[in-house]
PDB file of C-alpha atoms in Angstrom:
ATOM      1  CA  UNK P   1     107.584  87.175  28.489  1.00 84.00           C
ATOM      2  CA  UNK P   2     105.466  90.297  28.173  1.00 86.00           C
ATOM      3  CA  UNK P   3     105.126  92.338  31.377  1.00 88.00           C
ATOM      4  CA  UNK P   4     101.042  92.008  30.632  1.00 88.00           C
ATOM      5  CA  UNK P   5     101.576  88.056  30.053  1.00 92.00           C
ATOM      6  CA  UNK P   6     103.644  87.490  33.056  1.00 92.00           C
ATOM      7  CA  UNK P   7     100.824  89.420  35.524  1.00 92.00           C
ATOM      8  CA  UNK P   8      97.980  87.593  33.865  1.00 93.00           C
ATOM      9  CA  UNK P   9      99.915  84.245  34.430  1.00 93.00           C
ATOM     10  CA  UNK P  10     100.557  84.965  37.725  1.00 94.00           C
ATOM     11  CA  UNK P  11      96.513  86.366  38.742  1.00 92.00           C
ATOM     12  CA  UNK P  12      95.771  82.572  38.054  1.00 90.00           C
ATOM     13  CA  UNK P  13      97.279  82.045  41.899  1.00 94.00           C
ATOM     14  CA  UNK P  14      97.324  85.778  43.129  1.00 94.00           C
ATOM     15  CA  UNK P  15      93.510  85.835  43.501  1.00 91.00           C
ATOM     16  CA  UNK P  16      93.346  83.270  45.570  1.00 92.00           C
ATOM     17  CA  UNK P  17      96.041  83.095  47.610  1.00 96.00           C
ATOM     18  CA  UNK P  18      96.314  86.673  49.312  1.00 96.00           C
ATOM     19  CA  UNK P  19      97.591  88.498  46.355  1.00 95.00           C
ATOM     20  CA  UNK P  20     100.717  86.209  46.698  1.00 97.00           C
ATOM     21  CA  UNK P  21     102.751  83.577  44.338  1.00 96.00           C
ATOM     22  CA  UNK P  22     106.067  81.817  45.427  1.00 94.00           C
ATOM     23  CA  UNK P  23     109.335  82.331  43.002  1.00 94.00           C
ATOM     24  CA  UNK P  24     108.598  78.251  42.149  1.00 93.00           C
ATOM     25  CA  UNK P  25     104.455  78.762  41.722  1.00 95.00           C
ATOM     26  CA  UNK P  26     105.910  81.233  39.054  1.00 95.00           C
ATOM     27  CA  UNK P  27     108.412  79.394  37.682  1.00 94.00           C
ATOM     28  CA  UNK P  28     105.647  76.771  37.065  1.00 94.00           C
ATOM     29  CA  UNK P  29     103.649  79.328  35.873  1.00 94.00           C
ATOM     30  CA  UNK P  30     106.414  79.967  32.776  1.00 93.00           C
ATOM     31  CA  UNK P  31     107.427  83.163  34.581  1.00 93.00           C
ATOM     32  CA  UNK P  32     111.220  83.390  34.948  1.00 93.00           C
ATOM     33  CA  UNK P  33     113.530  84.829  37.145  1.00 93.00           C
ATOM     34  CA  UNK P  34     114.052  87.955  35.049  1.00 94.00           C
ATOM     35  CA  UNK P  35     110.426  88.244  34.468  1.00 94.00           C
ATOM     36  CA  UNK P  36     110.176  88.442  38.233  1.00 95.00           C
ATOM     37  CA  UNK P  37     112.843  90.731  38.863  1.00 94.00           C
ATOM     38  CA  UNK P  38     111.157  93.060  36.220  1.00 94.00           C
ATOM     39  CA  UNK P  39     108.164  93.092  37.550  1.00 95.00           C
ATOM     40  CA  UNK P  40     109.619  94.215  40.841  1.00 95.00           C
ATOM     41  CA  UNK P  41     111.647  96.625  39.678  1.00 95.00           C
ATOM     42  CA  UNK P  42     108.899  98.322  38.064  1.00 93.00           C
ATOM     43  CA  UNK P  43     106.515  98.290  41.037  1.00 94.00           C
ATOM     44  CA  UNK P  44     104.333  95.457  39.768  1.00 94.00           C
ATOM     45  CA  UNK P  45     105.375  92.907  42.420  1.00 95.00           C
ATOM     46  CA  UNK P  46     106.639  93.673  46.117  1.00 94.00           C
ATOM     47  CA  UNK P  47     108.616  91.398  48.663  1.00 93.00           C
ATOM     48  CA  UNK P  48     106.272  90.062  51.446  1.00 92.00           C
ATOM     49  CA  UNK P  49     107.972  91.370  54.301  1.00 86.00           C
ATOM     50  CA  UNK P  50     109.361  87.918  56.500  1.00 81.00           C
ATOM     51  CA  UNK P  51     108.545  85.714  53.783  1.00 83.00           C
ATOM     52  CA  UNK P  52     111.639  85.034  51.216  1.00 82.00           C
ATOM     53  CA  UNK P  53     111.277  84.324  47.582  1.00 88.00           C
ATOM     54  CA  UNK P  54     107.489  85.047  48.160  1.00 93.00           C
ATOM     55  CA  UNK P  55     105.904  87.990  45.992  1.00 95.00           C
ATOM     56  CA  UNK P  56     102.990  89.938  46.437  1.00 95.00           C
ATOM     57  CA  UNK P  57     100.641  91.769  43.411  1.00 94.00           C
ATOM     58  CA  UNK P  58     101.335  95.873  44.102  1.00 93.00           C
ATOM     59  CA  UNK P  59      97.391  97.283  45.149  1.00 90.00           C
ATOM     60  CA  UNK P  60      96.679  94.021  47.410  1.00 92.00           C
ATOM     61  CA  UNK P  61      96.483  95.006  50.974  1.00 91.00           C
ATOM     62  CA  UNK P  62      98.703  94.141  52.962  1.00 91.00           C
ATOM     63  CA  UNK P  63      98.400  91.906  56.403  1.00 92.00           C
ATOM     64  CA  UNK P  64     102.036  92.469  58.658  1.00 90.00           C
ATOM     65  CA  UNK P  65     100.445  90.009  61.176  1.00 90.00           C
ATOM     66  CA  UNK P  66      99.554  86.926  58.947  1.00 93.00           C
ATOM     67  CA  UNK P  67     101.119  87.125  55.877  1.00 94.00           C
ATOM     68  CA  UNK P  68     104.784  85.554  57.030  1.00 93.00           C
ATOM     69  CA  UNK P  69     102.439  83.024  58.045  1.00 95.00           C
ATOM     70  CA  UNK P  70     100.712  82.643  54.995  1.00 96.00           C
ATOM     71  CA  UNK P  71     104.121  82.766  52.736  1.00 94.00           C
ATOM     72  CA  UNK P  72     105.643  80.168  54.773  1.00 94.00           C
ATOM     73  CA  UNK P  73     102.480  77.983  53.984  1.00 95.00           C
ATOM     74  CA  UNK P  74     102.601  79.020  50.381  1.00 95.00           C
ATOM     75  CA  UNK P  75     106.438  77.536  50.727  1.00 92.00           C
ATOM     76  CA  UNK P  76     106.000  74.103  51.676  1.00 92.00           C
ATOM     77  CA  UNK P  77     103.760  73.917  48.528  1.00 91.00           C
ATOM     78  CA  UNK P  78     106.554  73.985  46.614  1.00 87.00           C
ATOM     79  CA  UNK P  79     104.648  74.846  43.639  1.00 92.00           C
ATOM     80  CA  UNK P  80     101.213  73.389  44.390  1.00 93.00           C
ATOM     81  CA  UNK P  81      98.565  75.995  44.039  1.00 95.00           C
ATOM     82  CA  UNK P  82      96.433  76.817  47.527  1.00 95.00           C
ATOM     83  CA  UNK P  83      92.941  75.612  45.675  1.00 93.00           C
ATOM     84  CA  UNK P  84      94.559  72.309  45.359  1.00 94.00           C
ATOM     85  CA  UNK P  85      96.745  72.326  48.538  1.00 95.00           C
ATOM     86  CA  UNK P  86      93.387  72.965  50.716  1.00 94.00           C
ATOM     87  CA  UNK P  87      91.502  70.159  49.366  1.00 88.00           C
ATOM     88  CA  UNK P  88      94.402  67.458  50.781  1.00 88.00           C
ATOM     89  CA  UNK P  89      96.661  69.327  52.801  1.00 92.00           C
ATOM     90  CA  UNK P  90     100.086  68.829  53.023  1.00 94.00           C
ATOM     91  CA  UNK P  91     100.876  71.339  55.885  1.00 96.00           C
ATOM     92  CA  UNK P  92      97.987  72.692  58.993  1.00 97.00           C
ATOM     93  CA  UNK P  93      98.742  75.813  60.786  1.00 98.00           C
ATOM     94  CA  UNK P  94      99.530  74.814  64.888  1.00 97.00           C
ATOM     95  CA  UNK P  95     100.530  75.469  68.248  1.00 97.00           C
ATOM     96  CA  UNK P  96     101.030  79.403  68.630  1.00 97.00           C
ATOM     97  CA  UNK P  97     100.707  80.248  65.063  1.00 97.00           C
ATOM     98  CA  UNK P  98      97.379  78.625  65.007  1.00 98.00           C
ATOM     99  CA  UNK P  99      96.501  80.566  68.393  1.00 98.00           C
ATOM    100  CA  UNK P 100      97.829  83.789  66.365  1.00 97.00           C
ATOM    101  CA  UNK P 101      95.715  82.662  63.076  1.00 97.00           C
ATOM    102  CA  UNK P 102      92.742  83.030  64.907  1.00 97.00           C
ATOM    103  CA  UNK P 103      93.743  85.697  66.971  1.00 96.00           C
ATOM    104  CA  UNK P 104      93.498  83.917  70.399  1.00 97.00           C
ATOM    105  CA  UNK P 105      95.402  85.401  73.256  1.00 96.00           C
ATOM    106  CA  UNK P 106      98.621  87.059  73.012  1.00 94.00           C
ATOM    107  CA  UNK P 107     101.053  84.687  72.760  1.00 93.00           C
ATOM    108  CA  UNK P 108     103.996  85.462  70.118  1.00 90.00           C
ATOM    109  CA  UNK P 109     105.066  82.786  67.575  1.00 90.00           C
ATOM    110  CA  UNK P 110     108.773  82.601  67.540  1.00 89.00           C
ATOM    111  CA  UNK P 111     108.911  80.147  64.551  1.00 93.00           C
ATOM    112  CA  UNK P 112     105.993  79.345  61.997  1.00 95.00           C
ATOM    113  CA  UNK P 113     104.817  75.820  63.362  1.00 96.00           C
ATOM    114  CA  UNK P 114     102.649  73.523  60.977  1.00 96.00           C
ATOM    115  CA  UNK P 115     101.716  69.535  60.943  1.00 96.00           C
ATOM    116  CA  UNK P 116     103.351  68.669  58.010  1.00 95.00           C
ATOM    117  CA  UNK P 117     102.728  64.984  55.893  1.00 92.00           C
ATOM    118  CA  UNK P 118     106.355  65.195  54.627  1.00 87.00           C
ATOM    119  CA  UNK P 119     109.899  65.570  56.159  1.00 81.00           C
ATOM    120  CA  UNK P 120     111.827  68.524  54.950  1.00 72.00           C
ATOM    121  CA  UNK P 121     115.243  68.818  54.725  1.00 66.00           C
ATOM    122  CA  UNK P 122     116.185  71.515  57.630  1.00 51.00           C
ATOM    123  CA  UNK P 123     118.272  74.682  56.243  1.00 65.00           C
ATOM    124  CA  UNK P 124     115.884  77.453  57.885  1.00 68.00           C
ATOM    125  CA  UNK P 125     115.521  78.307  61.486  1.00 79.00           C
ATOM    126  CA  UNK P 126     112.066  80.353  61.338  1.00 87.00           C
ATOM    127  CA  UNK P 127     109.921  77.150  61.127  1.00 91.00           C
ATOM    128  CA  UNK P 128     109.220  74.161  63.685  1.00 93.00           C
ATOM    129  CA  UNK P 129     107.275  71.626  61.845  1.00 93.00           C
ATOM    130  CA  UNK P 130     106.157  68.480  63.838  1.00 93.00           C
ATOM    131  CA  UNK P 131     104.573  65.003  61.555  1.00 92.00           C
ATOM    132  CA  UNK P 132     100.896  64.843  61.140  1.00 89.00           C
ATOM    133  CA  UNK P 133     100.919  61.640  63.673  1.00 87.00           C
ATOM    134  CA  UNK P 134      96.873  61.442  64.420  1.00 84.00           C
ATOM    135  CA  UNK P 135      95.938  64.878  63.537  1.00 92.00           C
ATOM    136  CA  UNK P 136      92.215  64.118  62.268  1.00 92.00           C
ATOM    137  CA  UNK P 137      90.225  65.877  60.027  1.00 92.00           C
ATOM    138  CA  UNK P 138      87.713  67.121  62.746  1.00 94.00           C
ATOM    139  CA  UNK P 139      90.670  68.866  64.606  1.00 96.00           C
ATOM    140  CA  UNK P 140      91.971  71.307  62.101  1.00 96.00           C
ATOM    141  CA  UNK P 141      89.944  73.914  59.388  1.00 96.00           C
ATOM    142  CA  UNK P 142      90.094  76.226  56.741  1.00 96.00           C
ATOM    143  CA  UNK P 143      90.078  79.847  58.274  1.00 95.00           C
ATOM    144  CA  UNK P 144      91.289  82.746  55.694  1.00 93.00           C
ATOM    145  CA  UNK P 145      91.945  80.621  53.475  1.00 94.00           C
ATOM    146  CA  UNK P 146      94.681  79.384  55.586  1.00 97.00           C
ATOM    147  CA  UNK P 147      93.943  74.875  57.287  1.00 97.00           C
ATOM    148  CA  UNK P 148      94.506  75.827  61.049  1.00 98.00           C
ATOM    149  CA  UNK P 149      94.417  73.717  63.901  1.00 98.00           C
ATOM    150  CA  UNK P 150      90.998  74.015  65.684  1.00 98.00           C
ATOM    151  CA  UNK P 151      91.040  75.843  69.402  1.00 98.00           C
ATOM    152  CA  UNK P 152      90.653  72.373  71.701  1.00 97.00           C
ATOM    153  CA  UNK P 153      93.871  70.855  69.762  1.00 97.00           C
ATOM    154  CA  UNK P 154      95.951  74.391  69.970  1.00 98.00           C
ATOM    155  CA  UNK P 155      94.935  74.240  73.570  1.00 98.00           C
ATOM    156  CA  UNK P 156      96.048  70.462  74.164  1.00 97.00           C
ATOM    157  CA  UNK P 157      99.071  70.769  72.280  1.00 97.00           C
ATOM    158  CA  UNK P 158     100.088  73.799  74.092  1.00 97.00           C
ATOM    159  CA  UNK P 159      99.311  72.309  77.259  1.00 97.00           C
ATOM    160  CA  UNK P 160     101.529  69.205  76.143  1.00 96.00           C
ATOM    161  CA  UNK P 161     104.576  71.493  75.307  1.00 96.00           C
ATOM    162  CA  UNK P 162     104.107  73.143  78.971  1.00 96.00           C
ATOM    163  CA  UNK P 163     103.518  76.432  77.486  1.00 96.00           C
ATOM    164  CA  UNK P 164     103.525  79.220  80.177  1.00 96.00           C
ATOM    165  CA  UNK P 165      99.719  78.773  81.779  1.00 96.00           C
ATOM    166  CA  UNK P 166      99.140  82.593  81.714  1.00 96.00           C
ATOM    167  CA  UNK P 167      99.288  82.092  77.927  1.00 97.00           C
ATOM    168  CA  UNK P 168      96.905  79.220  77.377  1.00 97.00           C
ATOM    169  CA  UNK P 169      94.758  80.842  79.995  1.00 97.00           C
ATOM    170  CA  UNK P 170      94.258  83.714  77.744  1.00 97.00           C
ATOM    171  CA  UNK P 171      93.990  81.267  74.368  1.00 98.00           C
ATOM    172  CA  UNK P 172      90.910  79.294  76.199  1.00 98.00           C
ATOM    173  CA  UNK P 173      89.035  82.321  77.631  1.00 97.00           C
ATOM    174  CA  UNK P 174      89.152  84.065  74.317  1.00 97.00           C
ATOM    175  CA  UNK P 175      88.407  80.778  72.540  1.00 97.00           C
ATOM    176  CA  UNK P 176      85.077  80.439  74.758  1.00 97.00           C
ATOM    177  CA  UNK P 177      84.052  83.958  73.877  1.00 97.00           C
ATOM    178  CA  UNK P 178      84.507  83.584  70.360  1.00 97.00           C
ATOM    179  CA  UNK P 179      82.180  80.228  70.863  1.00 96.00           C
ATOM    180  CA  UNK P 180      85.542  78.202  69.165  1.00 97.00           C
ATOM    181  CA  UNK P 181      85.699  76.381  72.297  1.00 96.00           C
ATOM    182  CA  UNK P 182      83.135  74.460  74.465  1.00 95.00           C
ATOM    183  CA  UNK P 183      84.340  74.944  78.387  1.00 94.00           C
ATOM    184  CA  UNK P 184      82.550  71.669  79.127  1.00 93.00           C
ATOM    185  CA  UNK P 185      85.244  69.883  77.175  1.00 94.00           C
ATOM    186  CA  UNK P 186      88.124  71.624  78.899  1.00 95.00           C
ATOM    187  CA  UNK P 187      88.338  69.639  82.066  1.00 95.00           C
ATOM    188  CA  UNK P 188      88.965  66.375  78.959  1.00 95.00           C
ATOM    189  CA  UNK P 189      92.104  68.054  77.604  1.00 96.00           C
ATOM    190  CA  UNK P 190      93.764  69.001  81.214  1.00 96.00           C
ATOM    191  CA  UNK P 191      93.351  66.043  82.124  1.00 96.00           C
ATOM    192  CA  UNK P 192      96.510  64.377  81.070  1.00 96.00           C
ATOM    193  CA  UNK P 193      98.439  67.923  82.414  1.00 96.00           C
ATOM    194  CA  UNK P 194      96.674  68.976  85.735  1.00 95.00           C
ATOM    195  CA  UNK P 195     100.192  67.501  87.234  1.00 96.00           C
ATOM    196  CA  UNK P 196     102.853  69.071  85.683  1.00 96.00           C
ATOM    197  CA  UNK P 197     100.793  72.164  86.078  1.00 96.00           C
ATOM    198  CA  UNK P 198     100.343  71.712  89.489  1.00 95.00           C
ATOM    199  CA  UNK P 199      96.676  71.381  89.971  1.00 95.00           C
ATOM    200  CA  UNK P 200      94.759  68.727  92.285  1.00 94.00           C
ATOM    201  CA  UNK P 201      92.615  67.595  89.312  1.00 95.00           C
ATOM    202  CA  UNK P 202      92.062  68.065  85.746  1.00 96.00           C
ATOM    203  CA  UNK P 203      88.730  69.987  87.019  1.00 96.00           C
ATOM    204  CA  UNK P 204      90.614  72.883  88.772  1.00 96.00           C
ATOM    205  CA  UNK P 205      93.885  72.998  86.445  1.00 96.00           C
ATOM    206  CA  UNK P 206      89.616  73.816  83.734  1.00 96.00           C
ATOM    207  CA  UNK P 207      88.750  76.486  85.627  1.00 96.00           C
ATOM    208  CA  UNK P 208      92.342  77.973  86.442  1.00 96.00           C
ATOM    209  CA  UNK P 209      92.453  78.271  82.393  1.00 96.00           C
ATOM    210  CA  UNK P 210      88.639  79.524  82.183  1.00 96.00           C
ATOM    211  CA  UNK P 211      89.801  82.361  84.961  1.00 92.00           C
ATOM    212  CA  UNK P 212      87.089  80.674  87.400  1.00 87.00           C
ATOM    213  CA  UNK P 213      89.639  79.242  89.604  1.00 70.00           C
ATOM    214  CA  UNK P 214      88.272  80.948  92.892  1.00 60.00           C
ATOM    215  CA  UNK P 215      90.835  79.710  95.629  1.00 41.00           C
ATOM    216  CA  UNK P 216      92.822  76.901  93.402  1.00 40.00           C
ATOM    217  CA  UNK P 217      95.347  78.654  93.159  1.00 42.00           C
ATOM    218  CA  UNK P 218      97.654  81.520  91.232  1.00 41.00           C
ATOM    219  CA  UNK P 219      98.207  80.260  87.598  1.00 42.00           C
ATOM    220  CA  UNK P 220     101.701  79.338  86.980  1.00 44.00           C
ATOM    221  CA  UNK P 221     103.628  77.156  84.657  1.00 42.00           C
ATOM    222  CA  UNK P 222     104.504  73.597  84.166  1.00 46.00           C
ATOM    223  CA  UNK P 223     108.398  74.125  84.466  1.00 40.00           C
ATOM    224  CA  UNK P 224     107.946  75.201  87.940  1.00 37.00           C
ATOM    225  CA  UNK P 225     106.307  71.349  88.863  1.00 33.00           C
ATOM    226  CA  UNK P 226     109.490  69.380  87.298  1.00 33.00           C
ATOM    227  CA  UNK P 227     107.567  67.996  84.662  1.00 35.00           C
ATOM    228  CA  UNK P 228     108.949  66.237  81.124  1.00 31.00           C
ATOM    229  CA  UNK P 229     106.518  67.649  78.275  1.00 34.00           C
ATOM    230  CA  UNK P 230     105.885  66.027  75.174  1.00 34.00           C
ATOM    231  CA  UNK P 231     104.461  66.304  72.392  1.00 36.00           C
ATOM    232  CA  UNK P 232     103.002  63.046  72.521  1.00 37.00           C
ATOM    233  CA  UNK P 233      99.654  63.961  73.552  1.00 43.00           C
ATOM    234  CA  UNK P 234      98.744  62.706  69.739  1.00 46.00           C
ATOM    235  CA  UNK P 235     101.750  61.112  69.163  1.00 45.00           C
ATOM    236  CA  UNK P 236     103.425  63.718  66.502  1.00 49.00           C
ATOM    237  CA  UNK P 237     107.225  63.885  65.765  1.00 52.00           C
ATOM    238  CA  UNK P 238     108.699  67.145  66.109  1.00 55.00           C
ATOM    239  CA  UNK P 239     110.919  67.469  62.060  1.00 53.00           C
ATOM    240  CA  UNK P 240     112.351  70.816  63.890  1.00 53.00           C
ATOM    241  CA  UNK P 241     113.443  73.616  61.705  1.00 51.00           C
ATOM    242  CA  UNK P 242     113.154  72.944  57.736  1.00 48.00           C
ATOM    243  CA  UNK P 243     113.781  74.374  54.697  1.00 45.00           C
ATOM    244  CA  UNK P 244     110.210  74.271  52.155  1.00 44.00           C
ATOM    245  CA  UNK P 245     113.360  73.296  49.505  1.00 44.00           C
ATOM    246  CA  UNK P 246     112.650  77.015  47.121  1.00 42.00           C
ATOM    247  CA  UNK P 247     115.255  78.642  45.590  1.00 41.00           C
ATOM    248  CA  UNK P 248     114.331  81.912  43.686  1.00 39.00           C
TER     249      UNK P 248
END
């Protein structure tokens, strides 16, 4: 294929999915392997940095702090075009890479983490998917093009993993600032953790995590209090690390 061809085939996805196409979106495309490796070898095509066999259009800006994020979503598309993929999806942004999709707090994603519909067979160690179990339709959106988790289901699934309190702490107060979160409602989702975080009551474990504590206490974390954490807050099942199945 022409090098003009094999760009214009690819612009079908590129423009709307961050300047980016996976090896098999381009393979469905009709765009080989070679075509590929031409195209990067003359400049046309760059490697997104921390996402393999994922390509981006040279003269698209690049994002260092989302776009591993993004690729690995473009991934477990297999080759399913975003437009389509956003309509029913197959995979929702969670935990601390939703927190770091919306830029809430400061908490650092050591694997990609999605809800996925699917299990995938596990071969890569930089994602942590968990099954959609009752993940509903009001708890996640479409945010830079890009179906994240909503703030009041990061913040009750981080609260069921026992994630460090300091951490969520910062998640809710910047969620409340950003109007993503309603405080009234936070009392609801400590509830079933003001325990193992070491709180009276599901009010004070609130307004530890708003910063409004007053004398209940230093924030600390749930491993100090002994507790088991689950997941199970919505019922999902944690697939661990897996592979999106791409070969370039």
């Amino acid at each position: 294929m022409s090098r003009g061809r094999a760009l214009a085939a690819l612009s079908v996805l590129t423009a709307e999915q961050w300047g980016m196409v996976t090896a098999a979106q381009a393979r469905w495309l009709g765009v080989s392997r070679v075509d590929i490796g031409r195209l990067l070898a003359d400049g046309a095509l760059e490697l997104v940095e921390g996402a393999a066999r994922v390509y981006r259009l040279a003269g698209c800006p690049p994002d260092p702090e989302l776009d591993p994020l993004r690729g690995a979503w473009l991934q477990l598309g297999n080759d399913r075009p975003a437009m389509l993929r956003l309509a029913d999806p197959d995979a929702v942004t969670s935990h601390r890479s939703a927190a770091n999709a919306l830029g809430l707090g400061d908490v650092i994603a050591g694997a990609h983490e999605f809800y996925v519909t699917r299990r995938h067979q596990p071969r890569r160690r930089d994602l942590r998917l968990r099954g959609w179990g009752t993940l509903g339709r009001d708890q996640w959106d479409v945010h830079g093009g890009l179906p994240v988790c909503m703030a009041d289901r990061i913040v009750a699934d981080l609260l069921a993993d026992r994630e460090d309190e300091s951490a969520v702490a910062g998640i809710c107060q910047d969620a409340v600032h950003a109007g993503l979160l309603d405080p009234g409602c936070l009392a609801g989702l400590a509830a079933p953790h003001s325990v193992a975080y070491g709180a009276a009551d599901a009010a004070k474990l609130a307004a530890r995590l708003l910063g409004t504590a007053g004398n209940y206490g230093a924030v600390g974390t749930a491993g100090n209090y002994g507790a088991v954490g689950t997941a199970g807050n919505y019922g999902a099942a944690n697939y661990g690390a897996v592979d999106p199945g791409e070969e370039a």
